[in-house]
Coordinates of C-alpha atoms and ligand atoms in Angstrom, one line a residue:
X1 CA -50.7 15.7 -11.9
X2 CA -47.3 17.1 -10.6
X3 CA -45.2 19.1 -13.4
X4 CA -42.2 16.5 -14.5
X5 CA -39.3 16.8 -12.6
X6 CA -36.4 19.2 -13.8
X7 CA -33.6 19.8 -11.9
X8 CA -30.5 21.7 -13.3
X9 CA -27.0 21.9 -11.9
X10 CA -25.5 25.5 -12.5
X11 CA -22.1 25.7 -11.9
X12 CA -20.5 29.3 -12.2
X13 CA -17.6 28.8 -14.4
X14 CA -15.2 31.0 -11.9
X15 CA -12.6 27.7 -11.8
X16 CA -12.5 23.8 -11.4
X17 CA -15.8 22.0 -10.3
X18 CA -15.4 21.8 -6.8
X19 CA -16.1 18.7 -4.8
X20 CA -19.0 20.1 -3.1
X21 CA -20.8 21.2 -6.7
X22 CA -19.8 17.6 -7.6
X23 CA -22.1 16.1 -4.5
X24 CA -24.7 18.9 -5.7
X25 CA -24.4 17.8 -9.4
X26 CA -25.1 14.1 -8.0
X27 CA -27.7 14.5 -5.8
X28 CA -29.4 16.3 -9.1
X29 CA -28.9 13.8 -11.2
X30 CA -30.1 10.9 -8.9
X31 CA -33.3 13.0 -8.2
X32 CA -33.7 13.4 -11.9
X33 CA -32.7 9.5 -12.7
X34 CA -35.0 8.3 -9.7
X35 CA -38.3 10.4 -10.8
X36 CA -37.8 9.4 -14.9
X37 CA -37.0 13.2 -15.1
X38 CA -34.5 15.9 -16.9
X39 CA -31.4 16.8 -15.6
X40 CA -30.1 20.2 -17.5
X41 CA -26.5 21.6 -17.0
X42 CA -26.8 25.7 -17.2
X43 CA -23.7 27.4 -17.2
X44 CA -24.0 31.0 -14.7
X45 CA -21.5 33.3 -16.4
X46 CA -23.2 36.7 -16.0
X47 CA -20.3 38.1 -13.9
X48 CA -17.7 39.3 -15.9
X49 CA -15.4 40.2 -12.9
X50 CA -15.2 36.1 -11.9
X51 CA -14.9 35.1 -15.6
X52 CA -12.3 32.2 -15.9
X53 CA -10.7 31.4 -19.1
X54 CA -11.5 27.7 -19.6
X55 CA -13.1 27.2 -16.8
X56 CA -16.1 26.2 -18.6
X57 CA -14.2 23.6 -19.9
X58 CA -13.0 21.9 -16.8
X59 CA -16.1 21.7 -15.7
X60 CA -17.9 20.0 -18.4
X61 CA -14.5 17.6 -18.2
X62 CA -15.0 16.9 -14.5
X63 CA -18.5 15.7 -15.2
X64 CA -17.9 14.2 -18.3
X65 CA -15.3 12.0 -15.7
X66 CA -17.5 11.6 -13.1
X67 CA -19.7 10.2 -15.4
X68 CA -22.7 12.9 -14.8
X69 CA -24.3 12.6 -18.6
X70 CA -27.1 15.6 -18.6
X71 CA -29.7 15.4 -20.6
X72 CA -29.5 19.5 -21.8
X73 CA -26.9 21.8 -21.5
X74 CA -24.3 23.9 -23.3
X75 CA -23.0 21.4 -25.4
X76 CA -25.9 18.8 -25.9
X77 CA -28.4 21.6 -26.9
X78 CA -32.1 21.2 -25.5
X79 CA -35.5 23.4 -26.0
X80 CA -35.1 25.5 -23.4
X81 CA -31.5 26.7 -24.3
X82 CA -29.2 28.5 -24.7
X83 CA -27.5 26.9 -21.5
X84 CA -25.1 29.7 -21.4
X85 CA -26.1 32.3 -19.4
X86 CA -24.2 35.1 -21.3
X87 CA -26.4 34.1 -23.9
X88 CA -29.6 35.0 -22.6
X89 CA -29.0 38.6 -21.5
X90 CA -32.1 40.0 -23.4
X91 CA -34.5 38.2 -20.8
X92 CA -33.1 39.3 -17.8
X93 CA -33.0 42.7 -18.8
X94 CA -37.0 42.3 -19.7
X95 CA -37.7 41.0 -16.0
X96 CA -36.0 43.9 -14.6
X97 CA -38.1 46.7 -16.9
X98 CA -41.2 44.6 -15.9
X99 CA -40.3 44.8 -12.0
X100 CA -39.4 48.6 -12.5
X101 CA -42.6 49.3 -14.3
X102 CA -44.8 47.3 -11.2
X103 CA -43.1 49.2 -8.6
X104 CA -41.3 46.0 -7.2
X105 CA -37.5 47.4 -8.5
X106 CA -35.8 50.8 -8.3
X107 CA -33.5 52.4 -9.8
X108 CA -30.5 53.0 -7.2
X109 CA -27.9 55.9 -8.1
X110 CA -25.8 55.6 -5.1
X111 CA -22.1 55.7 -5.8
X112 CA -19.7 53.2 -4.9
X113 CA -18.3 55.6 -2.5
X114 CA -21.8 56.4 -0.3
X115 CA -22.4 52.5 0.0
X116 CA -19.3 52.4 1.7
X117 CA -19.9 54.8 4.3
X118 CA -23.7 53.6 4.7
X119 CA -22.0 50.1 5.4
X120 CA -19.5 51.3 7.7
X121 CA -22.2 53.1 9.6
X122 CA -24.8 50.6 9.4
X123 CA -22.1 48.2 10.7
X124 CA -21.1 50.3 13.6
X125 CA -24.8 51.1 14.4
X126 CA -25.1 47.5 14.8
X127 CA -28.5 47.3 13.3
X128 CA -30.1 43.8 12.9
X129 CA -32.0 45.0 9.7
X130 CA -31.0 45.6 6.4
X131 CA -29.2 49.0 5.1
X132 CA -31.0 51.3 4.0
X133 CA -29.8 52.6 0.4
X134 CA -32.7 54.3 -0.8
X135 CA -32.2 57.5 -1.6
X136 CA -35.4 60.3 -1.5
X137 CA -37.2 60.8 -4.8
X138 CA -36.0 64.0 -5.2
X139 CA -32.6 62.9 -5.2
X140 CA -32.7 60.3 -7.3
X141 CA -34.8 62.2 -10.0
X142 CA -31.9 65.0 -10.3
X143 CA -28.9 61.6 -10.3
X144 CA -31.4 60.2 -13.1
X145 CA -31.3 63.7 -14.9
X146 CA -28.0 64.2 -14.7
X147 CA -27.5 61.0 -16.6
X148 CA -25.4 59.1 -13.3
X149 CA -25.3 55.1 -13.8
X150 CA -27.5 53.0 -12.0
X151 CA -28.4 49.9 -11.1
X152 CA -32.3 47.8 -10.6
X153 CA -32.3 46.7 -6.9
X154 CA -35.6 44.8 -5.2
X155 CA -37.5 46.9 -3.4
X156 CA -38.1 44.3 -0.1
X157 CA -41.4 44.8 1.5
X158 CA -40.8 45.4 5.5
X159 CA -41.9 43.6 8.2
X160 CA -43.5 40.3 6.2
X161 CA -42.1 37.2 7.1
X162 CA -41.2 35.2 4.1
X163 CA -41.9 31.7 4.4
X164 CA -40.9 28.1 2.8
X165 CA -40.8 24.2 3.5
X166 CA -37.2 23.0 2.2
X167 CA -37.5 19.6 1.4
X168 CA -33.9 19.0 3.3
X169 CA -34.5 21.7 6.2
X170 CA -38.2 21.6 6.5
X171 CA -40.2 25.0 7.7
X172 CA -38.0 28.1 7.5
X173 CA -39.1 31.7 8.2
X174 CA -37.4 34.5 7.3
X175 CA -38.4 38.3 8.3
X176 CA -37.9 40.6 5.0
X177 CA -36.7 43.4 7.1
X178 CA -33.3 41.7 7.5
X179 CA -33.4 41.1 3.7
X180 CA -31.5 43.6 1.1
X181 CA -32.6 45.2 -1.3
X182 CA -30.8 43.2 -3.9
X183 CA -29.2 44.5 -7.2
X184 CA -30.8 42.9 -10.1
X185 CA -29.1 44.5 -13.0
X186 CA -25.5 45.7 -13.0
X187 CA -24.8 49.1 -14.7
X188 CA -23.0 47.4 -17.5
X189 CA -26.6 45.4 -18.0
X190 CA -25.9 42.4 -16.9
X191 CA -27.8 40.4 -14.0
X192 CA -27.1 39.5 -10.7
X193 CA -27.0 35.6 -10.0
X194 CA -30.4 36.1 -8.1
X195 CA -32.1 37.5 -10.9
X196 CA -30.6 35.2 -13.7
X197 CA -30.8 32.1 -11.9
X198 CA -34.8 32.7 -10.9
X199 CA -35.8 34.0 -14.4
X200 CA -33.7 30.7 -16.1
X201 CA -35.4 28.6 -13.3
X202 CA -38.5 29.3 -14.6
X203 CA -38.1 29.8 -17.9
X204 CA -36.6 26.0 -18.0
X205 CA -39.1 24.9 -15.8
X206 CA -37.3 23.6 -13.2
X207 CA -39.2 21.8 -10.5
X208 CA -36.8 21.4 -8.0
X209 CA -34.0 23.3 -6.9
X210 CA -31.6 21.2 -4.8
X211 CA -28.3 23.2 -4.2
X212 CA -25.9 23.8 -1.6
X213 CA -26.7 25.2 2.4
X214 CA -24.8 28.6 1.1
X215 CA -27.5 29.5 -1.2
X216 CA -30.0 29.0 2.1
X217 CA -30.2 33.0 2.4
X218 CA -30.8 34.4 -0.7
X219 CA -34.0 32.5 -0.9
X220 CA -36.4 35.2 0.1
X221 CA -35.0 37.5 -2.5
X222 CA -35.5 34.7 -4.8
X223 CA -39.1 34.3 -3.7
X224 CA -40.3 37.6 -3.8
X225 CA -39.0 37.4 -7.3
X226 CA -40.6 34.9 -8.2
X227 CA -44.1 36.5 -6.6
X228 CA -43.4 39.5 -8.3
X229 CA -42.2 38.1 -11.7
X230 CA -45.8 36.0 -11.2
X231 CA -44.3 32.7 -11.4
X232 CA -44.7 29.3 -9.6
X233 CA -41.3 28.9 -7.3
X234 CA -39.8 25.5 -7.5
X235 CA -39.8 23.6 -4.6
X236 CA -36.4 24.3 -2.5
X237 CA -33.7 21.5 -1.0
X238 CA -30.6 22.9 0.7
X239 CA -27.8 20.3 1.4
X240 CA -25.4 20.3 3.7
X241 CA -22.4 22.0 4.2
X242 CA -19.3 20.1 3.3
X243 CA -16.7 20.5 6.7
X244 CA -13.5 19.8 7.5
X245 CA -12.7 17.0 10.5
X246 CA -12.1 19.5 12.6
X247 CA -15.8 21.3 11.6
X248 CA -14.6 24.2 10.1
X249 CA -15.5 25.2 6.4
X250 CA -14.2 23.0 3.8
X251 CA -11.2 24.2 2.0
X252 CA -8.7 24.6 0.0
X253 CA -6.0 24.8 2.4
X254 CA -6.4 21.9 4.3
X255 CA -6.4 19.8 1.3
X256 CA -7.4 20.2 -2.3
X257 CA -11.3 20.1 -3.4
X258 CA -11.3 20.5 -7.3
X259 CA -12.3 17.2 -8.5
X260 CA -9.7 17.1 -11.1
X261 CA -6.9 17.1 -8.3
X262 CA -8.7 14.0 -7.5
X263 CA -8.4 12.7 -10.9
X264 CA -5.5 13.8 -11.1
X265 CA -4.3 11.3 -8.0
X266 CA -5.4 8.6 -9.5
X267 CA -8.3 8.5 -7.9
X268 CA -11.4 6.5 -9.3
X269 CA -14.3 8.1 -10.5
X270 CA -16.8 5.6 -9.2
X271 CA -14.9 5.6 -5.7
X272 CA -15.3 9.6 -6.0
X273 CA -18.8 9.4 -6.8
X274 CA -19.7 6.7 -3.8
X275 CA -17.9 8.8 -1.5
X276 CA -19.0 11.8 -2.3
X277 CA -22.9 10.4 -2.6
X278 CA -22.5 9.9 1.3
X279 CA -21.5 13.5 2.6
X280 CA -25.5 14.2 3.5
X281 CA -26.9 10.9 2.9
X282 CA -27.0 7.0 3.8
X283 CA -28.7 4.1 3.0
X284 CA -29.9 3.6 6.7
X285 CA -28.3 0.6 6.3
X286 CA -24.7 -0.7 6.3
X287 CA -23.8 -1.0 2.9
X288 CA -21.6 1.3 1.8
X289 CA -20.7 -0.1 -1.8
X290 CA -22.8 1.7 -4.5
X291 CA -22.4 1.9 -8.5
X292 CA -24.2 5.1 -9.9
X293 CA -27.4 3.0 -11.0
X294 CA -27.6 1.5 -7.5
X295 CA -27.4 4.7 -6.4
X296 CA -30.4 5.9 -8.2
X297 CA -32.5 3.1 -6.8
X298 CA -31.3 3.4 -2.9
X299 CA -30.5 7.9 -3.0
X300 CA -33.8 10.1 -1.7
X301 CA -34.0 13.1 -1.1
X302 CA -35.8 12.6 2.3
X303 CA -32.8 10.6 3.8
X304 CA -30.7 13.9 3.4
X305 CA -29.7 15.2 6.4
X306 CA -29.6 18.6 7.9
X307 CA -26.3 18.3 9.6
X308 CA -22.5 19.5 7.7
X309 CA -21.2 16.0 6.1
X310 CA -17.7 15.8 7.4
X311 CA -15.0 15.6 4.1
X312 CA -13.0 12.2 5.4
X313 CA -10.2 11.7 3.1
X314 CA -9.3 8.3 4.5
X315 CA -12.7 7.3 3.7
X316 CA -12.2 8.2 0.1
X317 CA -9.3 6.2 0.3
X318 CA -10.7 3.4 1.4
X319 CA -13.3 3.5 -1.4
X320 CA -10.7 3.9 -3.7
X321 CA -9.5 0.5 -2.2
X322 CA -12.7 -1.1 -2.4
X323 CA -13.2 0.0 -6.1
X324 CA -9.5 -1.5 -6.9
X325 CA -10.6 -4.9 -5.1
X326 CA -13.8 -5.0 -7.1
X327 CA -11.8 -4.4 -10.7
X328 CA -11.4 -7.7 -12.4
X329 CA -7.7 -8.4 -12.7
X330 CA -7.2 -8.0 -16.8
X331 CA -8.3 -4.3 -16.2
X332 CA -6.0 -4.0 -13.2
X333 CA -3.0 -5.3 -15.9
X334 CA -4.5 -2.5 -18.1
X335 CA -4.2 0.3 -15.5
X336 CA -0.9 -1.3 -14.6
X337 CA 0.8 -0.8 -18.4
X338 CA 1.5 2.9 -18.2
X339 CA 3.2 2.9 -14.9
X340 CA 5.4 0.1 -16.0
X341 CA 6.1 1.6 -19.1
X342 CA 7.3 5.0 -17.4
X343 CA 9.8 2.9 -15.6
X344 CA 10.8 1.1 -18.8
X345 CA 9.0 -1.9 -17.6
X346 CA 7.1 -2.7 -20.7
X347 CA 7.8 -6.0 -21.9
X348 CA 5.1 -8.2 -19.7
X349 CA 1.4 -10.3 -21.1
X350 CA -1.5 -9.1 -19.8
X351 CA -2.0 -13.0 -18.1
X352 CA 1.4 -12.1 -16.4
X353 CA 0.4 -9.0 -15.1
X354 CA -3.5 -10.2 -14.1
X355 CA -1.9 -12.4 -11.2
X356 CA 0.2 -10.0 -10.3
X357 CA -3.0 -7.4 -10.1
X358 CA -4.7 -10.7 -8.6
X359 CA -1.8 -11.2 -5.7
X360 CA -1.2 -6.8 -4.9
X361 CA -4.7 -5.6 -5.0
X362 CA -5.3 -6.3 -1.4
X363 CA -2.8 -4.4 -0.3
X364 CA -2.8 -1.0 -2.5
X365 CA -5.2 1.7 -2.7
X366 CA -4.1 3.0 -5.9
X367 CA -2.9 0.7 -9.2
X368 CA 0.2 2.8 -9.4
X369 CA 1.5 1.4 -5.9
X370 CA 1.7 -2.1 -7.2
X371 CA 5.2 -1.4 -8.8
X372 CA 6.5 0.5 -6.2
X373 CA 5.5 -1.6 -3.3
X374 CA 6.4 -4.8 -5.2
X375 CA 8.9 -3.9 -8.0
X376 CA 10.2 -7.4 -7.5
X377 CA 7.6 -8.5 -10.3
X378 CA 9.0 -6.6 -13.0
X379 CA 12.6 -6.0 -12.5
X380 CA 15.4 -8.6 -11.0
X381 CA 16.2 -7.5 -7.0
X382 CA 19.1 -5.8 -7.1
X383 CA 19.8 -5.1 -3.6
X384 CA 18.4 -6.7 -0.4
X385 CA 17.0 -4.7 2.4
X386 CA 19.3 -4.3 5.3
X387 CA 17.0 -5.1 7.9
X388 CA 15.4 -8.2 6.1
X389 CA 18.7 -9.5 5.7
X390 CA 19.5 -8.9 9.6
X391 CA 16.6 -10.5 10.8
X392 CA 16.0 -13.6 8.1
X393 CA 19.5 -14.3 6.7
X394 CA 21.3 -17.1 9.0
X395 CA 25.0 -18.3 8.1
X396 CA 23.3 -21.7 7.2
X397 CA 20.3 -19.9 5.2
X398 CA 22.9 -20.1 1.9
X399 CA 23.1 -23.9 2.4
X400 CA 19.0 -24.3 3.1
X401 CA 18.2 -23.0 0.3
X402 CA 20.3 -24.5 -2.0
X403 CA 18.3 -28.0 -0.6
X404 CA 15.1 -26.4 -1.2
X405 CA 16.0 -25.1 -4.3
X406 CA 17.3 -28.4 -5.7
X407 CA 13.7 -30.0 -4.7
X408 CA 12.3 -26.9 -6.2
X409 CA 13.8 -27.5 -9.6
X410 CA 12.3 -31.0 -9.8
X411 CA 8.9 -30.3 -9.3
X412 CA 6.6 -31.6 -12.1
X413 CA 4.1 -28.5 -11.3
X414 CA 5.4 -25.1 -10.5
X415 CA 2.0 -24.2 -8.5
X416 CA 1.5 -22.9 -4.9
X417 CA 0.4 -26.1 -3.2
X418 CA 3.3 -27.6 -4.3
X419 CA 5.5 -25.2 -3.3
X420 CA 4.5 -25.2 -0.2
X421 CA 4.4 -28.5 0.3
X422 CA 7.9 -29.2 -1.3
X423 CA 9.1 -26.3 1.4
X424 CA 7.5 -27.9 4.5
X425 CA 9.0 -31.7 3.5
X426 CA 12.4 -30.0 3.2
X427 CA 12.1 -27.9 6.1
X428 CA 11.7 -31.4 8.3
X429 CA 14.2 -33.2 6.0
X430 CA 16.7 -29.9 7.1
X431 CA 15.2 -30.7 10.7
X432 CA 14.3 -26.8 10.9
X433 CA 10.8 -24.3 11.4
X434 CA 9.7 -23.5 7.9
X435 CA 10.2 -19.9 9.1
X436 CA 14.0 -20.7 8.2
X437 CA 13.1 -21.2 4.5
X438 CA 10.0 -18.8 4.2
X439 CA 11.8 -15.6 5.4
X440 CA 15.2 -16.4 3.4
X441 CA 13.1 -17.2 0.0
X442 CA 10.7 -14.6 0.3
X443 CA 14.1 -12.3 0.9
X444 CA 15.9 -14.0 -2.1
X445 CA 13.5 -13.5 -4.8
X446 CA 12.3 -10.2 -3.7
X447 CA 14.6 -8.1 -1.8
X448 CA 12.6 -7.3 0.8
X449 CA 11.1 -8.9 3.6
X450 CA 7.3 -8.2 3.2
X451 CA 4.8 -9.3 0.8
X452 CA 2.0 -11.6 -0.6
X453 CA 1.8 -14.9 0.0
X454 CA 5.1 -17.0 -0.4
X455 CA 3.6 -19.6 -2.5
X456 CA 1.8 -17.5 -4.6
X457 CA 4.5 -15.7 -5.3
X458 CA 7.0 -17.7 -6.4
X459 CA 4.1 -19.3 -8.5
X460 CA 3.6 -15.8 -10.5
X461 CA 7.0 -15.4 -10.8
X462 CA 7.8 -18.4 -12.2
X463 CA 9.8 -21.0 -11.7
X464 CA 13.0 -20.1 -13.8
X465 CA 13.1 -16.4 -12.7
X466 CA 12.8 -17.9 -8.7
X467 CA 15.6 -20.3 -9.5
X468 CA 18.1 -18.0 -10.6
X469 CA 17.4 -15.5 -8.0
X470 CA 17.6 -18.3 -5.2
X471 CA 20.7 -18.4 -6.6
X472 CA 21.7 -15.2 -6.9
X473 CA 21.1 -14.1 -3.3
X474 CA 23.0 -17.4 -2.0
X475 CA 26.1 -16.3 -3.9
X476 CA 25.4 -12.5 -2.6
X477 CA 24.8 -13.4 0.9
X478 CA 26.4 -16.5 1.5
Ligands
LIG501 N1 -24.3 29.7 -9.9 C1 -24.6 29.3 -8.6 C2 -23.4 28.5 -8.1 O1 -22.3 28.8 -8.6 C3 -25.8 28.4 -8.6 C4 -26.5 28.3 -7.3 C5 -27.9 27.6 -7.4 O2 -27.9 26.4 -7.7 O3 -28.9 28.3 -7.4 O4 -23.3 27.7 -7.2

């Protein structure tokens, strides 16, 4: 019987969580929900030099937000814990003695200042293989002696080929001559990420490793570790690379990639999620809509694809469009509140503000552009936009409306059809298109010359607000 799956996300708390680590936290958790397994969070702070105050934080906030619930980790405990990698020094440090005492690890003395000049030569030498650090015995007995630091490296065999099917990239060969010989264990003690991550790997029995593309090289050392170490590797799945449109590298400076500037914009977390679940992967299908639990039942690891996932921000935006489409309009009125309030705009029922959600959310990609695309629904119009007025205001517009608006203020029932049908009888009655008492209405009770439907609009506004404003604009325009 296969081992149960584990799979961990390990995020090195050196920031924010980036949105690439968000797509690799969600392809873990899928494969964990999919396959009834564990999904751990394990935070990898062993280097002190990229320690970030609070970063650990933000990260746990960001998936907290996403909605990533792991099943062990830092703060939820588990049996295979601590989660903290700072925490766990003492077994990294016994790996490395056992690896020093089977001859697989050495103990390098070279300073700081030698490794420069071996790289600068080794670069200029323009040797395919790896750099040779190793000092001769001798050497490094009298360095030991005379009490210099150190550090472990892996001794890499030469000329093997190191081999391994990624689930993603399929067969991948690797020769160990071009492979380093790795530090293990820092002078001050602490491990290297390669050492941690595959002594933690095993030790919380993780079964599959699914990470991003960058971590692609570092595999062999991580397999002769594991050989040496005598433990069973996990099986490996390398995703993607995360590109900008124009192919290069995602980053920072063409446009932000910590998830919590996402947040931040307003952004949804389930239109995050959906997008980001499709940079490497697709149904095979058309649909394009998916909730986190549909996503476990349609996600596989074997429709992951090889090729960089280009980061389309338009297409996020779109989701985000789709997600405010899908929200049932009383929530919309909920995410509407604050950004009324901020403008003093506080004094509205949620019914009110559901058909206004119910008439905007078409047209918006974010809640907060409701009010500023259509502030006409919370404040009188105080000004009329020039070019509206240009265009739609006739001298005889004043004297239309005042017809329409007399037939308006008998109606028994202040509801779109008959509005509209009230506006097309006086239209004829005026002898004129209905154009010439659309454009000059929608104008008077909103100011501008653009928006929902007419007839829905005056029928969520009301009929005494539309009244007065009717009136309002004829006595401002003439
Ligand atoms: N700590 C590594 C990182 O920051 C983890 C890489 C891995 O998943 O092995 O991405």
């Amino acid at each position: 019987m296969d081992a149960p799956v584990r799979v961990r996300f390990a995020p090195s708390p050196t920031g924010y969580l980036h949105v690439g680590g968000l797509r690799t936290a969600l392809y873990n958790y899928l494969f964990a929900r999919k396959h009834g397994g564990t999904f751990v969070l394990r935070i990898e702070d062993t280097d002190q030099s990229r320690y970030v105050e609070g970063a650990e934080e933000s990260l746990l906030r960001s998936l907290r937000w996403a909605g990533l619930q792991y099943d062990e980790g830092p703060d939820v405990g588990g049996k295979y814990g601590p989660y903290r990698q700072s925490e766990r020094l003492a077994l990294y440090q016994e790996a490395a003695e056992e690896l020093l005492r089977a001859g697989h690890a050495y103990r390098c003395y070279r300073t700081p200042e030698e490794l420069e000049q071996l790289r600068e030569e080794h670069q200029k030498s323009k040797n395919p293989n790896r750099l040779d650090v190793r000092l001769p015995r001798e050497e490094s007995e009298r360095r030991a002696a005379s009490g210099m630091p150190s550090v472990v490296r892996l001794l890499v065999p030469d000329g093997e080929t190191i081999a391994f099917e990624d689930l993603v990239r399929g067969p991948v060969a690797i020769s160990s001559d071009i492979v380093d010989d790795q530090i293990l264990l820092k002078s001050d003690g602490f491990p290297t990420y390669h050492l941690a991550n595959v002594v933690d790997d095993h030790a919380m029995q993780i079964s599959h490793v699914i990470r991003g593309e960058e971590w692609l090289p570092s595999v062999p050392k991580h397999l002769l570790l594991y050989r040496y170490l005598g433990f069973e590797p996990p099986r490996l799945a390398h995703l993607p690379l995360l590109l900008n449109s124009d192919r290069s590298k995602l980053s920072k400076r063409q446009g932000d990639v910590a998830v919590e500037d996402y947040r931040d914009k307003s952004f949804y977390p389930e239109a995050l999620l959906n997008f980001v679940a499709f940079l490497g992967w697709n149904p095979g299908d058309d649909r394009e809509i998916f909730s986190r639990d549909e996503l476990v039942e349609a996600w596989s690891l074997e429709r992951v694809n090889k090729s960089g996932a280009i980061f389309n921000l338009d297409k996020l935006a779109w989701f985000n469009q789709q997600y405010v489409r899908m929200r049932p309009d009383a929530e919309l009125a909920e995410e509407l509140r604050p950004h009324l309030a901020a403008r003093n705009w506080d004094h509205f029922d949620t019914a009110y503000l559901a058909q206004v959600a119910q008439l905007m959310k078409e047209r918006v990609t974010f809640v907060y552009e409701i009010p500023e695309l259509a502030p006409y629904f919370f404040t009188e119009p105080t000004e009329y936009d020039a070019d509206a007025v240009k265009k739609r205001w006739k001298p005889e517009s004043g004297e239309r409306l005042k017809v329409l608006s007399g037939a308006y203020s008998s109606l028994a029932e202040w509801h779109a059809d008959e509005l509209e049908s009230t506006l097309q009888k006086t239209a004829e009655t005026l002898a004129v298109g209905a154009g010439q008492l659309i454009h000059p209405t929608r104008l008077a009770v909103s100011g501008v010359g653009v928006g929902p439907s007419l007839y829905h609009l005056l029928e969520v506004l009301g009929r005494e607000r539309c009244l007065v404003r009717i009136e309002r604009a004829i006595e401002s325009l003439g």
